PDB file of C-alpha atoms in Angstrom:
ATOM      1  CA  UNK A  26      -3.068  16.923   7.712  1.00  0.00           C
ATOM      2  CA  UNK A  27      -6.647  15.590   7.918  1.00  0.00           C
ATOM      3  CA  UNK A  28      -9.900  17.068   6.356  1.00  0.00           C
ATOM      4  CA  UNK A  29     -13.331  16.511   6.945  1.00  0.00           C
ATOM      5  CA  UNK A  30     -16.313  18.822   5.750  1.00  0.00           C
ATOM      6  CA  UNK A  31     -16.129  21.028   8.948  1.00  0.00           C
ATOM      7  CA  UNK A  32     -12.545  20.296  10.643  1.00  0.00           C
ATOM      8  CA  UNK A  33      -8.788  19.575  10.045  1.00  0.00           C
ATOM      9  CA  UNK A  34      -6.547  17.475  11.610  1.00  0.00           C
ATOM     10  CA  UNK A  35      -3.627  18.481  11.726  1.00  0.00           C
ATOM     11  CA  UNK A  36      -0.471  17.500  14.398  1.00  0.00           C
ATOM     12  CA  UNK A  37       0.805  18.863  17.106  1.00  0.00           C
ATOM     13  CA  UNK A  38       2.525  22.446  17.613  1.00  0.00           C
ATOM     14  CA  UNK A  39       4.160  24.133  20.619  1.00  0.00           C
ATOM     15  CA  UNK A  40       1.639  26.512  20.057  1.00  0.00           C
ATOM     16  CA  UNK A  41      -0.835  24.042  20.860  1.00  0.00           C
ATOM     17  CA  UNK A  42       0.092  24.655  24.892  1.00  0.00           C
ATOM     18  CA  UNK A  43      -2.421  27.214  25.864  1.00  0.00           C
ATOM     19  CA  UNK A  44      -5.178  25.152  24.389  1.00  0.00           C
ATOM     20  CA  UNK A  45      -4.197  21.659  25.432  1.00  0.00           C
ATOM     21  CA  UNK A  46      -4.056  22.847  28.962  1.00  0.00           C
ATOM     22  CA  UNK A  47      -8.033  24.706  28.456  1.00  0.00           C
ATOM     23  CA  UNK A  48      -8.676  20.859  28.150  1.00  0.00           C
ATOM     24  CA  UNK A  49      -6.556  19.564  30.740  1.00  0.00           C
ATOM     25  CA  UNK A  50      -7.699  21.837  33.242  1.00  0.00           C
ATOM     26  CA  UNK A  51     -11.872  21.069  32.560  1.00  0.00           C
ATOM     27  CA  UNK A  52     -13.431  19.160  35.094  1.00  0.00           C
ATOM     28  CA  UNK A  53     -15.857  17.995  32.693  1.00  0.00           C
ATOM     29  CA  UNK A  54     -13.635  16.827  30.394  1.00  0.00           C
ATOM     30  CA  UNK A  55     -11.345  15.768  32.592  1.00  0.00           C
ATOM     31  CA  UNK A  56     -13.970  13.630  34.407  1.00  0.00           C
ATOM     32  CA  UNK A  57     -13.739  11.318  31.336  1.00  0.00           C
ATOM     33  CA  UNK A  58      -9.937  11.320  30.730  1.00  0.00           C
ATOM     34  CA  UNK A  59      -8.719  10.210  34.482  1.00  0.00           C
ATOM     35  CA  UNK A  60     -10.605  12.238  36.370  1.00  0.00           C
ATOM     36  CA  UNK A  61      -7.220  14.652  38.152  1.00  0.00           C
ATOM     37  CA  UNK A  62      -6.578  17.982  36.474  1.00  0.00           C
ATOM     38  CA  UNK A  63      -3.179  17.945  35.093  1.00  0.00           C
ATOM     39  CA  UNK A  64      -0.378  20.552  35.789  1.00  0.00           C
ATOM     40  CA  UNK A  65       1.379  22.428  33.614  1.00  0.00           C
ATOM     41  CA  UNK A  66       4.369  20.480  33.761  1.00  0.00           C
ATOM     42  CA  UNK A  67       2.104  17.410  32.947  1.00  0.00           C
ATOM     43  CA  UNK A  68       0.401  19.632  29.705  1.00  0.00           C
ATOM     44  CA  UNK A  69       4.217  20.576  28.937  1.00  0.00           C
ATOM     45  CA  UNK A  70       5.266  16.763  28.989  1.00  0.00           C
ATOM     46  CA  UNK A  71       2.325  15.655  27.170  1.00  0.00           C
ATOM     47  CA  UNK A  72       3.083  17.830  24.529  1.00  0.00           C
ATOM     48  CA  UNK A  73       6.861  17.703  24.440  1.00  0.00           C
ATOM     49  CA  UNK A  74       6.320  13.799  24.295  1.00  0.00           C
ATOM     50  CA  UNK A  75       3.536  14.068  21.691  1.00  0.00           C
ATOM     51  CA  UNK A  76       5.790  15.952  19.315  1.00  0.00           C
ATOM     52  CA  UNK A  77       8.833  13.664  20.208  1.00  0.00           C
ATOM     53  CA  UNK A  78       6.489  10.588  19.449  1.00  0.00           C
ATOM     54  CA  UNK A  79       5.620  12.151  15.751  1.00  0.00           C
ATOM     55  CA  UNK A  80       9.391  12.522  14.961  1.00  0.00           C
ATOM     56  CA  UNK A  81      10.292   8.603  15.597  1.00  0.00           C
ATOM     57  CA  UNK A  82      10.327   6.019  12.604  1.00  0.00           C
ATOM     58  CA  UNK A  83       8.452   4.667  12.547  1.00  0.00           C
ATOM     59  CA  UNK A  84       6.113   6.568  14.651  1.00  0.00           C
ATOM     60  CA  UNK A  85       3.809   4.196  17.111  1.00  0.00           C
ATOM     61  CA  UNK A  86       1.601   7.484  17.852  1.00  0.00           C
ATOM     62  CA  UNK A  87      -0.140  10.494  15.560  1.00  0.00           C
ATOM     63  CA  UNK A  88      -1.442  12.732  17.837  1.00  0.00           C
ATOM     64  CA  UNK A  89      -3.724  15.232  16.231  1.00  0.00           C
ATOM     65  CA  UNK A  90      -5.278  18.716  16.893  1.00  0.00           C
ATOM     66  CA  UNK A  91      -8.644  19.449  16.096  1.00  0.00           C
ATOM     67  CA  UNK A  92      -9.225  22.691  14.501  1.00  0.00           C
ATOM     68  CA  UNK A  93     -12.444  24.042  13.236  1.00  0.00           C
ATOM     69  CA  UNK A  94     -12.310  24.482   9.281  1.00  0.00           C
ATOM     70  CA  UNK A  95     -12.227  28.222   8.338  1.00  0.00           C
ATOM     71  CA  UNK A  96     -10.938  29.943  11.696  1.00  0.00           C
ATOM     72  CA  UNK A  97      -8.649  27.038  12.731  1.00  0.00           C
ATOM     73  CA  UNK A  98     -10.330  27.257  15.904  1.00  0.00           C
ATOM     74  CA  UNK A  99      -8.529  24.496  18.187  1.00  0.00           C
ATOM     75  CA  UNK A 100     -11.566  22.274  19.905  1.00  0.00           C
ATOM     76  CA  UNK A 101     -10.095  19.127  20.470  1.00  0.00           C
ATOM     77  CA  UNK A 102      -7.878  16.316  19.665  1.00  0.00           C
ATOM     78  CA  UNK A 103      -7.356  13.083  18.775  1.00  0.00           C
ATOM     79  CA  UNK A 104      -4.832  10.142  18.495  1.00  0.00           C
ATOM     80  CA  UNK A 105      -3.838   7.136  17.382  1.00  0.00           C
ATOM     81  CA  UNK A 106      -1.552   5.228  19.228  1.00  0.00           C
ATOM     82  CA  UNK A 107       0.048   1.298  18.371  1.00  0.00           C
ATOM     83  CA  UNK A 108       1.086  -0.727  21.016  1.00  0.00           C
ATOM     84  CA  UNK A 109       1.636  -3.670  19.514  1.00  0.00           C
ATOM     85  CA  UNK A 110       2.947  -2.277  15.558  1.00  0.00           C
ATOM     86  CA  UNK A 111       3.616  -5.761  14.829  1.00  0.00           C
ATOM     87  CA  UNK A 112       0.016  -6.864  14.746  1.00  0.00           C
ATOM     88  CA  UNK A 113      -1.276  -4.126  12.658  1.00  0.00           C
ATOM     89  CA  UNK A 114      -3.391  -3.085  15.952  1.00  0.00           C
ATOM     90  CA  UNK A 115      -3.825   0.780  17.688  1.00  0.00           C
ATOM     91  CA  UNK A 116      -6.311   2.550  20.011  1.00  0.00           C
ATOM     92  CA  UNK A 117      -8.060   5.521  18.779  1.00  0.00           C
ATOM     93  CA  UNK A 118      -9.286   8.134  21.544  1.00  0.00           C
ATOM     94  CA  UNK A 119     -10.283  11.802  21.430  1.00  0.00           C
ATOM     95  CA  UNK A 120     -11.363  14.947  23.582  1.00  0.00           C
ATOM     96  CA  UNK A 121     -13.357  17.922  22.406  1.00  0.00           C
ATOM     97  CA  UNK A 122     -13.830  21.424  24.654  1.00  0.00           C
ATOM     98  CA  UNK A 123     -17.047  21.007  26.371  1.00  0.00           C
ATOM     99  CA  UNK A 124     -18.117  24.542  24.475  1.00  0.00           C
ATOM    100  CA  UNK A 125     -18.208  22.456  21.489  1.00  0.00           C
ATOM    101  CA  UNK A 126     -20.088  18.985  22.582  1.00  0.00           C
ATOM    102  CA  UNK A 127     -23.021  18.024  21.123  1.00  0.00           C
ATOM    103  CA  UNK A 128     -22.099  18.749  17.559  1.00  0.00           C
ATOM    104  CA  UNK A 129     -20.986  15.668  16.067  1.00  0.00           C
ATOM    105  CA  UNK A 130     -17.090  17.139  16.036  1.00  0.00           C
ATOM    106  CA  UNK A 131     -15.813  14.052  18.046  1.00  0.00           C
ATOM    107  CA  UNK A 132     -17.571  11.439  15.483  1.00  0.00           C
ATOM    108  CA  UNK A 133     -16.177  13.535  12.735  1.00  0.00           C
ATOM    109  CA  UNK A 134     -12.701  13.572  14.290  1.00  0.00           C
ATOM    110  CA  UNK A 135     -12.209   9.942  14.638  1.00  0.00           C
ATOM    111  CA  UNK A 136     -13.939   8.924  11.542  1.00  0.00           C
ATOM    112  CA  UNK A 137     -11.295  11.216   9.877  1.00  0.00           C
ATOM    113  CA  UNK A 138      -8.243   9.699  12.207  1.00  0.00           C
ATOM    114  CA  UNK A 139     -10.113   5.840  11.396  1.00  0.00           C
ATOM    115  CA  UNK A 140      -9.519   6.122   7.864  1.00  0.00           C
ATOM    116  CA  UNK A 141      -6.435   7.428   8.582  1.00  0.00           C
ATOM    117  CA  UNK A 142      -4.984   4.563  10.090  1.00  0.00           C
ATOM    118  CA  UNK A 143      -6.699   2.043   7.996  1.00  0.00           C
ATOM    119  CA  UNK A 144      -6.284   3.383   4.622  1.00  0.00           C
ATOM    120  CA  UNK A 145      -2.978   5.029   4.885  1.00  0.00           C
ATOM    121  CA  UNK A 146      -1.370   3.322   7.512  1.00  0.00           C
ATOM    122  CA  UNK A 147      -2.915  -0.124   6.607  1.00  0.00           C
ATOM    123  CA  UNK A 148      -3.747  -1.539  10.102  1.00  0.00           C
ATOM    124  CA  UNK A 149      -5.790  -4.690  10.711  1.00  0.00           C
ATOM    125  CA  UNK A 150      -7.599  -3.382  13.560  1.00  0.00           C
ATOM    126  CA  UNK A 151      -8.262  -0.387  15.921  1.00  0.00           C
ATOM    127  CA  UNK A 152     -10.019  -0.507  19.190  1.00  0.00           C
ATOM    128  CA  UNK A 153     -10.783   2.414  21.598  1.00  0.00           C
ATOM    129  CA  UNK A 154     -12.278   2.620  25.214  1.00  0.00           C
ATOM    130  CA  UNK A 155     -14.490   4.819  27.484  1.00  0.00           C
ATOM    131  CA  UNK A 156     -16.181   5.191  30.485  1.00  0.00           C
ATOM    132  CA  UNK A 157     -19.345   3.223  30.824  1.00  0.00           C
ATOM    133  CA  UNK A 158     -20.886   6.700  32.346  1.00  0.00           C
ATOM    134  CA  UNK A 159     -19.748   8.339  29.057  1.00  0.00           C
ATOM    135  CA  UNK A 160     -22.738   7.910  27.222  1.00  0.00           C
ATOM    136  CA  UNK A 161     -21.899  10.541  24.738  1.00  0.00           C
ATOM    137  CA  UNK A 162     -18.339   8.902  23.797  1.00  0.00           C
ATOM    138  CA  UNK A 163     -19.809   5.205  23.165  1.00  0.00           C
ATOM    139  CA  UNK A 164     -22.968   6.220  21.473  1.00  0.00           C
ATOM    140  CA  UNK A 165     -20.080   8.194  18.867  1.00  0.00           C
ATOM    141  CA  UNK A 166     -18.121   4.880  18.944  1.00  0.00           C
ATOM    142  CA  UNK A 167     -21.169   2.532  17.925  1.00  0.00           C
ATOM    143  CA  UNK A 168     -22.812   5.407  15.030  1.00  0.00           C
ATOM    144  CA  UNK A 169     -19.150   4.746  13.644  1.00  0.00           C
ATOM    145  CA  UNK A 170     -19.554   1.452  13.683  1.00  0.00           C
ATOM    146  CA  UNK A 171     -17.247  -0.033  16.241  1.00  0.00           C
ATOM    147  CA  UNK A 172     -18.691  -3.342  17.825  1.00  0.00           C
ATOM    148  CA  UNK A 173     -18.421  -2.976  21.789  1.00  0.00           C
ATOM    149  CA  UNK A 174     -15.912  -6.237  22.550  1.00  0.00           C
ATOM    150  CA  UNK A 175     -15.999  -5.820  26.688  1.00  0.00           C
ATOM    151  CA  UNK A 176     -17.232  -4.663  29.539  1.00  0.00           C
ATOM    152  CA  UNK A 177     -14.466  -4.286  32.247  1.00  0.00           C
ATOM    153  CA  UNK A 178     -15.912  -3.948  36.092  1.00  0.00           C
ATOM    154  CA  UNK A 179     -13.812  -1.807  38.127  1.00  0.00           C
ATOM    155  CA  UNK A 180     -10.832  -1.504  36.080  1.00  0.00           C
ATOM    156  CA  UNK A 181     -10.068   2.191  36.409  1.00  0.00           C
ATOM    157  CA  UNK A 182      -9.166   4.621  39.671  1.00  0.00           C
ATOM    158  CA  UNK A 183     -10.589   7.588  39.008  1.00  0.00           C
ATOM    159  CA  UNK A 184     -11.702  10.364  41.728  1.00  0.00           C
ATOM    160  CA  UNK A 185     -11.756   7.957  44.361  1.00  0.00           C
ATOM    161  CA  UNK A 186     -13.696   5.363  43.029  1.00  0.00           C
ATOM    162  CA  UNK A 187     -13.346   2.036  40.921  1.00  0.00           C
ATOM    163  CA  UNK A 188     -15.052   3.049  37.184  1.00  0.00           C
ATOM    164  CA  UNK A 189     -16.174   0.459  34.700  1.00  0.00           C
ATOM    165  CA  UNK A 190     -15.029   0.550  31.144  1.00  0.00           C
ATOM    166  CA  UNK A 191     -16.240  -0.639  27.492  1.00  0.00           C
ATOM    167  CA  UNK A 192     -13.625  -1.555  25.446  1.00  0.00           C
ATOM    168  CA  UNK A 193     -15.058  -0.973  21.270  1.00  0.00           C
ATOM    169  CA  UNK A 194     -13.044  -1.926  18.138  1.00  0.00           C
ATOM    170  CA  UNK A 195     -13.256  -2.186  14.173  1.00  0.00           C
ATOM    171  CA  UNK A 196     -11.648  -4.319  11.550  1.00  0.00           C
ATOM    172  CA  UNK A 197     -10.024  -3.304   8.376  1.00  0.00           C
ATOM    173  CA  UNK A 198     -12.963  -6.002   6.588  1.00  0.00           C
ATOM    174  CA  UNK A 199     -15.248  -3.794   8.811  1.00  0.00           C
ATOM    175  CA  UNK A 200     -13.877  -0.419   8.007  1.00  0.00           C
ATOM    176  CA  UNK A 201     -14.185  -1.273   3.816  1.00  0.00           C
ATOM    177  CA  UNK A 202     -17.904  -2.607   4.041  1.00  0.00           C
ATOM    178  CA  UNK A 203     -18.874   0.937   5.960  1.00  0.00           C
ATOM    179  CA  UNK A 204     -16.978   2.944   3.823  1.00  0.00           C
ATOM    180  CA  UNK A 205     -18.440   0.800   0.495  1.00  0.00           C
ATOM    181  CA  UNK A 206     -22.214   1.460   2.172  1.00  0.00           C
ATOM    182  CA  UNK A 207     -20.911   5.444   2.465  1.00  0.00           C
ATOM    183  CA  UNK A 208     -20.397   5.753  -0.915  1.00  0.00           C
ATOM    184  CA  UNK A 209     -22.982   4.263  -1.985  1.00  0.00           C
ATOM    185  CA  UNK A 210     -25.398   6.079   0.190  1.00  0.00           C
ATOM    186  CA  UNK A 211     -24.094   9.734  -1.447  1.00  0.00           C
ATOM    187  CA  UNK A 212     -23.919   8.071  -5.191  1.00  0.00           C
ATOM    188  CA  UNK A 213     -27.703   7.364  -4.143  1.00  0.00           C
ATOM    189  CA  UNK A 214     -28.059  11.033  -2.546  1.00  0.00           C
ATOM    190  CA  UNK A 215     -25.887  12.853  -5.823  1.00  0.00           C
ATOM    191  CA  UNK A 216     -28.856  10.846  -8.074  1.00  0.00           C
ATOM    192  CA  UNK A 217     -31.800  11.799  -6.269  1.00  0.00           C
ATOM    193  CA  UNK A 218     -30.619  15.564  -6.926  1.00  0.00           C
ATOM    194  CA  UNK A 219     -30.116  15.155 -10.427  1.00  0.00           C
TER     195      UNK A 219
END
């Protein structure tokens, strides 16, 4: 389980269903995540695999849902996911219900699920991508910090057209001097209300 000041992270339950398929079935969302609405046998298999993924050892994906501190309202999720385990490497990405974009949930989500995997899980580096449309997702991805590495052209089908793609990622080095300037910034805050 992950906290943040407004949200925990927490993984995956069967009783996540009904609300993974709310965002599997959003065009809007959707538009950003492959574009096709999924079935319910595809919400069913990406949940059955999600929670077969967090049982393996060790596990190369932590898929999280996103739940609103205090009702454990479900708005989102995130996940981490390694590839390549042997290079301390993994891509973070995460969705949020439209109802609740615009509040900063998504930053706070993966800023939670970044520490995550570089404190506790000790990777080298973690990289994430988006549509060059979504302005929303890579404006998060840069006020975290991530450096945008790429610029694909036409690397992704999605409704019937060829969609362009940035490709963003952080280093553990990185990761330390933001977190260093964090703390420092509320040490500075906690003396200015003294």
């Amino acid at each position: 389980m992950l906290e943040t000041d407004r949200l925990l992270l927490r993984p995956y339950q069967e009783s996540d269903w009904a609300s993974l398929r709310e965002l599997d079935t959003d065009p809007e969302v959707r538009r950003y995540l492959g574009g096709a609405t999924l079935s319910e046998e595809q919400t069913r298999d990406k949940l059955h695999q999600a929670l077969a993924e967090a049982r393996a050892e060790p596990p190369l994906r932590h898929d999280f849902a996103v739940l609103l501190k205090g009702t454990e309202c479900f708005i989102g999720v995130c996940f981490l996911a390694s590839l390549r385990p042997e290079l301390g490497q993994a891509e973070v990405g995460y969705a949020i219900s439209r109802r609740h974009w615009g509040q900063g949930y998504g930053g706070e989500a993966v800023r939670a699920v970044l520490g995550y995997g570089f404190d506790q899980l000790k990777l080298r580096r973690i990289w994430a991508q988006c549509g060059t449309e979504n302005i929303g997702s890579w404006r998060v991805l840069e006020k975290l910090g991530m450096r945008r590495e790429g610029h694909l052209i036409e690397n992704d089908w999605r409704d019937g057209q060829w969609c362009h793609t940035f490709l963003y990622a952080l280093l553990s080095r990185e990761w330390e001097s933001l977190s260093a300037a964090a703390q420092t910034r509320a040490n500075g805050d906690q003396g200015n209300m003294a």
